[in-house]
Short mmCIF file of C-alpha atoms in Angstrom, two decimals:
data_model
loop_
_atom_site.label_atom_id
_atom_site.label_comp_id
_atom_site.label_asym_id
_atom_site.label_seq_id
_atom_site.Cartn_x
_atom_site.Cartn_y
_atom_site.Cartn_z
CA UNK A 1 -41.12 132.89 3.40
CA UNK A 2 -39.97 135.26 0.54
CA UNK A 3 -37.49 137.92 0.60
CA UNK A 4 -40.17 140.52 1.35
CA UNK A 5 -39.46 139.66 4.80
CA UNK A 6 -36.61 141.72 4.55
CA UNK A 7 -38.26 144.90 4.17
CA UNK A 8 -38.05 146.06 7.83
CA UNK A 9 -34.32 146.14 7.73
CA UNK A 10 -34.63 147.94 4.53
CA UNK A 11 -34.19 151.51 6.60
CA UNK A 12 -31.25 150.19 7.97
CA UNK A 13 -29.56 149.34 4.96
CA UNK A 14 -29.87 152.74 3.64
CA UNK A 15 -28.05 154.53 6.41
CA UNK A 16 -24.72 154.10 4.56
CA UNK A 17 -25.34 155.69 1.12
CA UNK A 18 -27.45 158.45 3.00
CA UNK A 19 -24.22 159.07 5.40
CA UNK A 20 -21.65 159.24 2.31
CA UNK A 21 -24.04 161.89 0.80
CA UNK A 22 -24.26 163.88 4.00
CA UNK A 23 -20.56 163.85 4.44
CA UNK A 24 -19.79 164.76 0.55
CA UNK A 25 -22.38 167.62 0.85
CA UNK A 26 -20.52 169.04 3.82
CA UNK A 27 -17.46 168.68 2.59
CA UNK A 28 -18.50 170.68 -0.87
CA UNK A 29 -19.77 173.48 1.17
CA UNK A 30 -17.37 173.91 3.94
CA UNK A 31 -13.69 173.37 5.16
CA UNK A 32 -14.07 173.85 8.51
CA UNK A 33 -17.30 172.22 9.25
CA UNK A 34 -18.24 171.72 12.88
CA UNK A 35 -20.13 168.22 11.50
CA UNK A 36 -18.44 165.55 13.05
CA UNK A 37 -17.74 163.20 10.17
CA UNK A 38 -16.16 160.58 11.99
CA UNK A 39 -18.97 159.77 14.02
CA UNK A 40 -21.58 160.24 11.42
CA UNK A 41 -19.18 157.46 9.21
CA UNK A 42 -19.08 155.17 12.27
CA UNK A 43 -22.73 155.06 13.06
CA UNK A 44 -23.52 154.51 9.52
CA UNK A 45 -21.37 151.61 9.31
CA UNK A 46 -22.74 150.17 12.40
CA UNK A 47 -26.28 150.71 11.43
CA UNK A 48 -25.61 149.28 7.66
CA UNK A 49 -24.23 146.24 9.35
CA UNK A 50 -26.78 145.79 11.60
CA UNK A 51 -29.03 145.75 8.80
CA UNK A 52 -27.12 143.53 6.47
CA UNK A 53 -26.49 140.67 8.68
CA UNK A 54 -30.34 140.35 9.71
CA UNK A 55 -31.15 140.79 5.89
CA UNK A 56 -28.51 138.16 5.20
CA UNK A 57 -30.02 135.66 7.85
CA UNK A 58 -33.77 136.40 6.25
CA UNK A 59 -32.05 135.56 2.55
CA UNK A 60 -30.41 132.48 3.81
CA UNK A 61 -33.73 131.09 5.03
CA UNK A 62 -35.21 132.05 1.76
CA UNK A 63 -32.70 130.10 0.09
CA UNK A 64 -33.30 127.09 2.01
CA UNK A 65 -36.98 127.39 1.12
CA UNK A 66 -35.78 127.20 -2.59
CA UNK A 67 -33.84 124.42 -2.04
CA UNK A 68 -36.75 122.44 -0.19
CA UNK A 69 -39.90 123.98 -1.79
CA UNK A 70 -40.87 125.39 -4.92
CA UNK A 71 -40.42 129.44 -6.11
CA UNK A 72 -42.99 131.49 -4.64
CA UNK A 73 -46.54 131.99 -6.45
CA UNK A 74 -46.89 133.89 -9.60
CA UNK A 75 -47.97 137.13 -7.72
CA UNK A 76 -44.99 137.22 -5.15
CA UNK A 77 -42.21 136.14 -7.93
CA UNK A 78 -41.40 140.03 -8.67
CA UNK A 79 -40.38 139.65 -4.80
CA UNK A 80 -37.39 137.50 -5.12
CA UNK A 81 -35.63 140.63 -6.67
CA UNK A 82 -35.91 142.15 -3.21
CA UNK A 83 -32.63 139.89 -2.24
CA UNK A 84 -30.51 142.15 -4.08
CA UNK A 85 -31.00 145.23 -2.24
CA UNK A 86 -29.03 144.32 1.10
CA UNK A 87 -25.67 143.53 -0.59
CA UNK A 88 -26.05 146.13 -3.19
CA UNK A 89 -26.96 149.07 -0.91
CA UNK A 90 -24.08 148.11 1.67
CA UNK A 91 -21.61 148.03 -1.23
CA UNK A 92 -22.68 151.37 -2.52
CA UNK A 93 -22.37 152.96 1.03
CA UNK A 94 -19.31 151.46 2.32
CA UNK A 95 -17.25 151.93 -1.07
CA UNK A 96 -18.64 155.49 -1.07
CA UNK A 97 -17.52 156.22 2.53
CA UNK A 98 -14.18 154.29 2.31
CA UNK A 99 -13.31 156.74 -0.88
CA UNK A 100 -13.96 159.75 1.46
CA UNK A 101 -11.73 158.79 4.06
CA UNK A 102 -9.38 161.69 3.47
CA UNK A 103 -12.24 164.01 4.78
CA UNK A 104 -13.31 161.66 7.46
CA UNK A 105 -10.42 160.14 9.04
CA UNK A 106 -7.97 161.95 10.78
CA UNK A 107 -4.44 161.56 9.81
CA UNK A 108 -2.98 159.80 13.12
CA UNK A 109 -6.32 157.50 13.37
CA UNK A 110 -5.67 154.47 15.82
CA UNK A 111 -1.91 155.39 15.85
CA UNK A 112 -1.52 154.83 11.98
CA UNK A 113 -0.61 157.24 9.32
CA UNK A 114 -1.68 154.63 6.47
CA UNK A 115 -5.33 154.34 7.92
CA UNK A 116 -6.68 156.02 4.94
CA UNK A 117 -5.12 154.00 2.37
CA UNK A 118 -6.11 150.79 4.40
CA UNK A 119 -9.71 151.77 4.93
CA UNK A 120 -9.70 152.86 0.90
CA UNK A 121 -8.65 149.30 -0.11
CA UNK A 122 -10.45 147.32 2.67
CA UNK A 123 -13.90 148.80 1.68
CA UNK A 124 -12.96 148.55 -2.09
CA UNK A 125 -12.40 144.60 -1.20
CA UNK A 126 -15.40 144.25 0.89
CA UNK A 127 -17.45 145.87 -2.17
CA UNK A 128 -16.08 143.62 -4.55
CA UNK A 129 -16.92 140.85 -2.40
CA UNK A 130 -20.71 142.05 -1.78
CA UNK A 131 -21.17 143.06 -5.23
CA UNK A 132 -20.51 139.69 -6.80
CA UNK A 133 -23.18 138.37 -4.30
CA UNK A 134 -25.64 141.00 -5.30
CA UNK A 135 -24.83 139.91 -8.89
CA UNK A 136 -25.44 136.44 -7.99
CA UNK A 137 -28.71 137.28 -6.44
CA UNK A 138 -29.67 139.22 -9.58
CA UNK A 139 -28.88 135.77 -11.73
CA UNK A 140 -31.06 133.98 -9.44
CA UNK A 141 -34.17 136.37 -9.37
CA UNK A 142 -34.38 136.46 -13.40
CA UNK A 143 -33.55 133.10 -13.42
CA UNK A 144 -37.21 132.60 -11.34
CA UNK A 145 -38.97 134.45 -14.18
CA UNK A 146 -37.76 132.26 -17.19
CA UNK A 147 -41.24 130.36 -17.21
CA UNK A 148 -42.80 133.37 -18.20
CA UNK A 149 -40.83 133.62 -21.72
CA UNK A 150 -43.56 130.93 -22.81
CA UNK A 151 -46.42 132.73 -24.31
CA UNK A 152 -49.16 130.77 -22.33
CA UNK A 153 -47.46 131.71 -19.20
CA UNK A 154 -48.30 135.01 -18.03
CA UNK A 155 -47.53 137.05 -14.67
CA UNK A 156 -50.78 138.83 -13.30
CA UNK A 157 -49.85 142.71 -12.29
CA UNK A 158 -49.40 143.33 -8.70
CA UNK A 159 -47.81 145.90 -6.90
CA UNK A 160 -45.06 143.83 -6.09
CA UNK A 161 -43.99 144.59 -9.99
CA UNK A 162 -42.27 147.37 -8.26
CA UNK A 163 -39.55 144.99 -6.85
CA UNK A 164 -38.52 144.87 -10.41
CA UNK A 165 -37.27 148.82 -10.10
CA UNK A 166 -36.28 149.47 -6.51
CA UNK A 167 -33.95 146.61 -5.33
CA UNK A 168 -32.13 146.66 -8.70
CA UNK A 169 -31.29 150.43 -8.03
CA UNK A 170 -28.99 149.12 -5.34
CA UNK A 171 -27.04 147.12 -7.78
CA UNK A 172 -26.75 149.98 -9.85
CA UNK A 173 -25.18 152.28 -7.51
CA UNK A 174 -23.03 149.64 -6.11
CA UNK A 175 -21.59 149.21 -9.46
CA UNK A 176 -20.97 153.04 -10.18
CA UNK A 177 -19.71 153.08 -6.81
CA UNK A 178 -17.13 150.27 -7.14
CA UNK A 179 -16.53 151.80 -10.85
CA UNK A 180 -15.31 155.19 -9.33
CA UNK A 181 -13.52 153.29 -6.55
CA UNK A 182 -11.38 150.99 -9.16
CA UNK A 183 -11.36 153.51 -11.92
CA UNK A 184 -13.00 151.20 -14.38
CA UNK A 185 -14.36 152.51 -17.21
CA UNK A 186 -16.15 149.00 -18.02
CA UNK A 187 -17.80 149.26 -14.79
CA UNK A 188 -18.98 152.88 -15.52
CA UNK A 189 -20.12 151.68 -19.03
CA UNK A 190 -22.45 148.69 -17.34
CA UNK A 191 -23.75 150.82 -14.59
CA UNK A 192 -24.88 153.52 -17.22
CA UNK A 193 -26.60 150.65 -19.19
CA UNK A 194 -28.09 149.10 -16.18
CA UNK A 195 -29.34 152.68 -15.15
CA UNK A 196 -30.74 153.08 -18.77
CA UNK A 197 -32.40 149.70 -18.80
CA UNK A 198 -33.88 150.37 -15.12
CA UNK A 199 -35.75 153.76 -16.36
CA UNK A 200 -37.16 151.78 -19.15
CA UNK A 201 -38.47 149.02 -16.69
CA UNK A 202 -39.67 151.84 -14.44
CA UNK A 203 -41.82 153.36 -16.88
CA UNK A 204 -43.04 149.84 -18.10
CA UNK A 205 -44.32 148.91 -14.95
CA UNK A 206 -45.81 152.56 -14.16
CA UNK A 207 -47.84 152.21 -17.85
CA UNK A 208 -48.82 148.91 -16.63
CA UNK A 209 -49.77 150.06 -13.18
CA UNK A 210 -51.94 153.06 -14.55
CA UNK A 211 -53.38 150.77 -17.29
CA UNK A 212 -54.66 148.28 -14.66
CA UNK A 213 -56.14 151.07 -12.21
CA UNK A 214 -58.19 152.52 -15.22
CA UNK A 215 -59.46 148.77 -16.15
CA UNK A 216 -60.36 148.21 -12.53
CA UNK A 217 -58.08 145.41 -12.14
CA UNK A 218 -56.15 147.09 -9.14
CA UNK A 219 -57.11 148.47 -5.95
CA UNK A 220 -60.77 147.75 -6.74
CA UNK A 221 -63.27 145.49 -4.80
CA UNK A 222 -64.06 142.17 -6.77
CA UNK A 223 -67.89 142.44 -5.66
CA UNK A 224 -68.37 145.60 -7.24
CA UNK A 225 -66.44 144.79 -10.24
CA UNK A 226 -69.11 141.88 -10.92
CA UNK A 227 -71.88 144.06 -10.42
#
């Protein structure tokens, strides 16, 4: 049992970020667009919520495994970072959609003239809550790699090393979305620093993968290697 089980729900978790990008692009290109932005936003929130709840149940089972058993094996250890993605992508999507309420929600939505302000505040509060959960999963994931600080402990390279990159993009985008929502320069600087570090990690993992491919340590039959 590892957070890799979350992967079937990952396409659902990208719905709200994609919807916010689509709405922003439509708003930038035309003022009287025939696109139903409200329908796009509502469907995105529905699918995003479904994916997050499925992922949350799987992550809860993974936490129970951590409390009753050992950490995953060395080759599966990077997959722990996948648990960051569900809450991170949900924050990025909901906060971005909340900040676009003025171009999505009609002025008299649900019979209230304060719908836009309420949705902005609600999306920001939920985003802060889930962002804290994403940071907690990040700290747990980093803590699971603590033993590899010792020189005698090495982690063999596997394709699971890409889990150091992709799930952390969710935390970066969530941080930047919250920085724009609350107007925090501190969060904006933190998000930029995290993005820079993530690029460095991406380069290191890519170089390590190419090196293993060149040395026939990856994607190469073991029986041919022994011959």
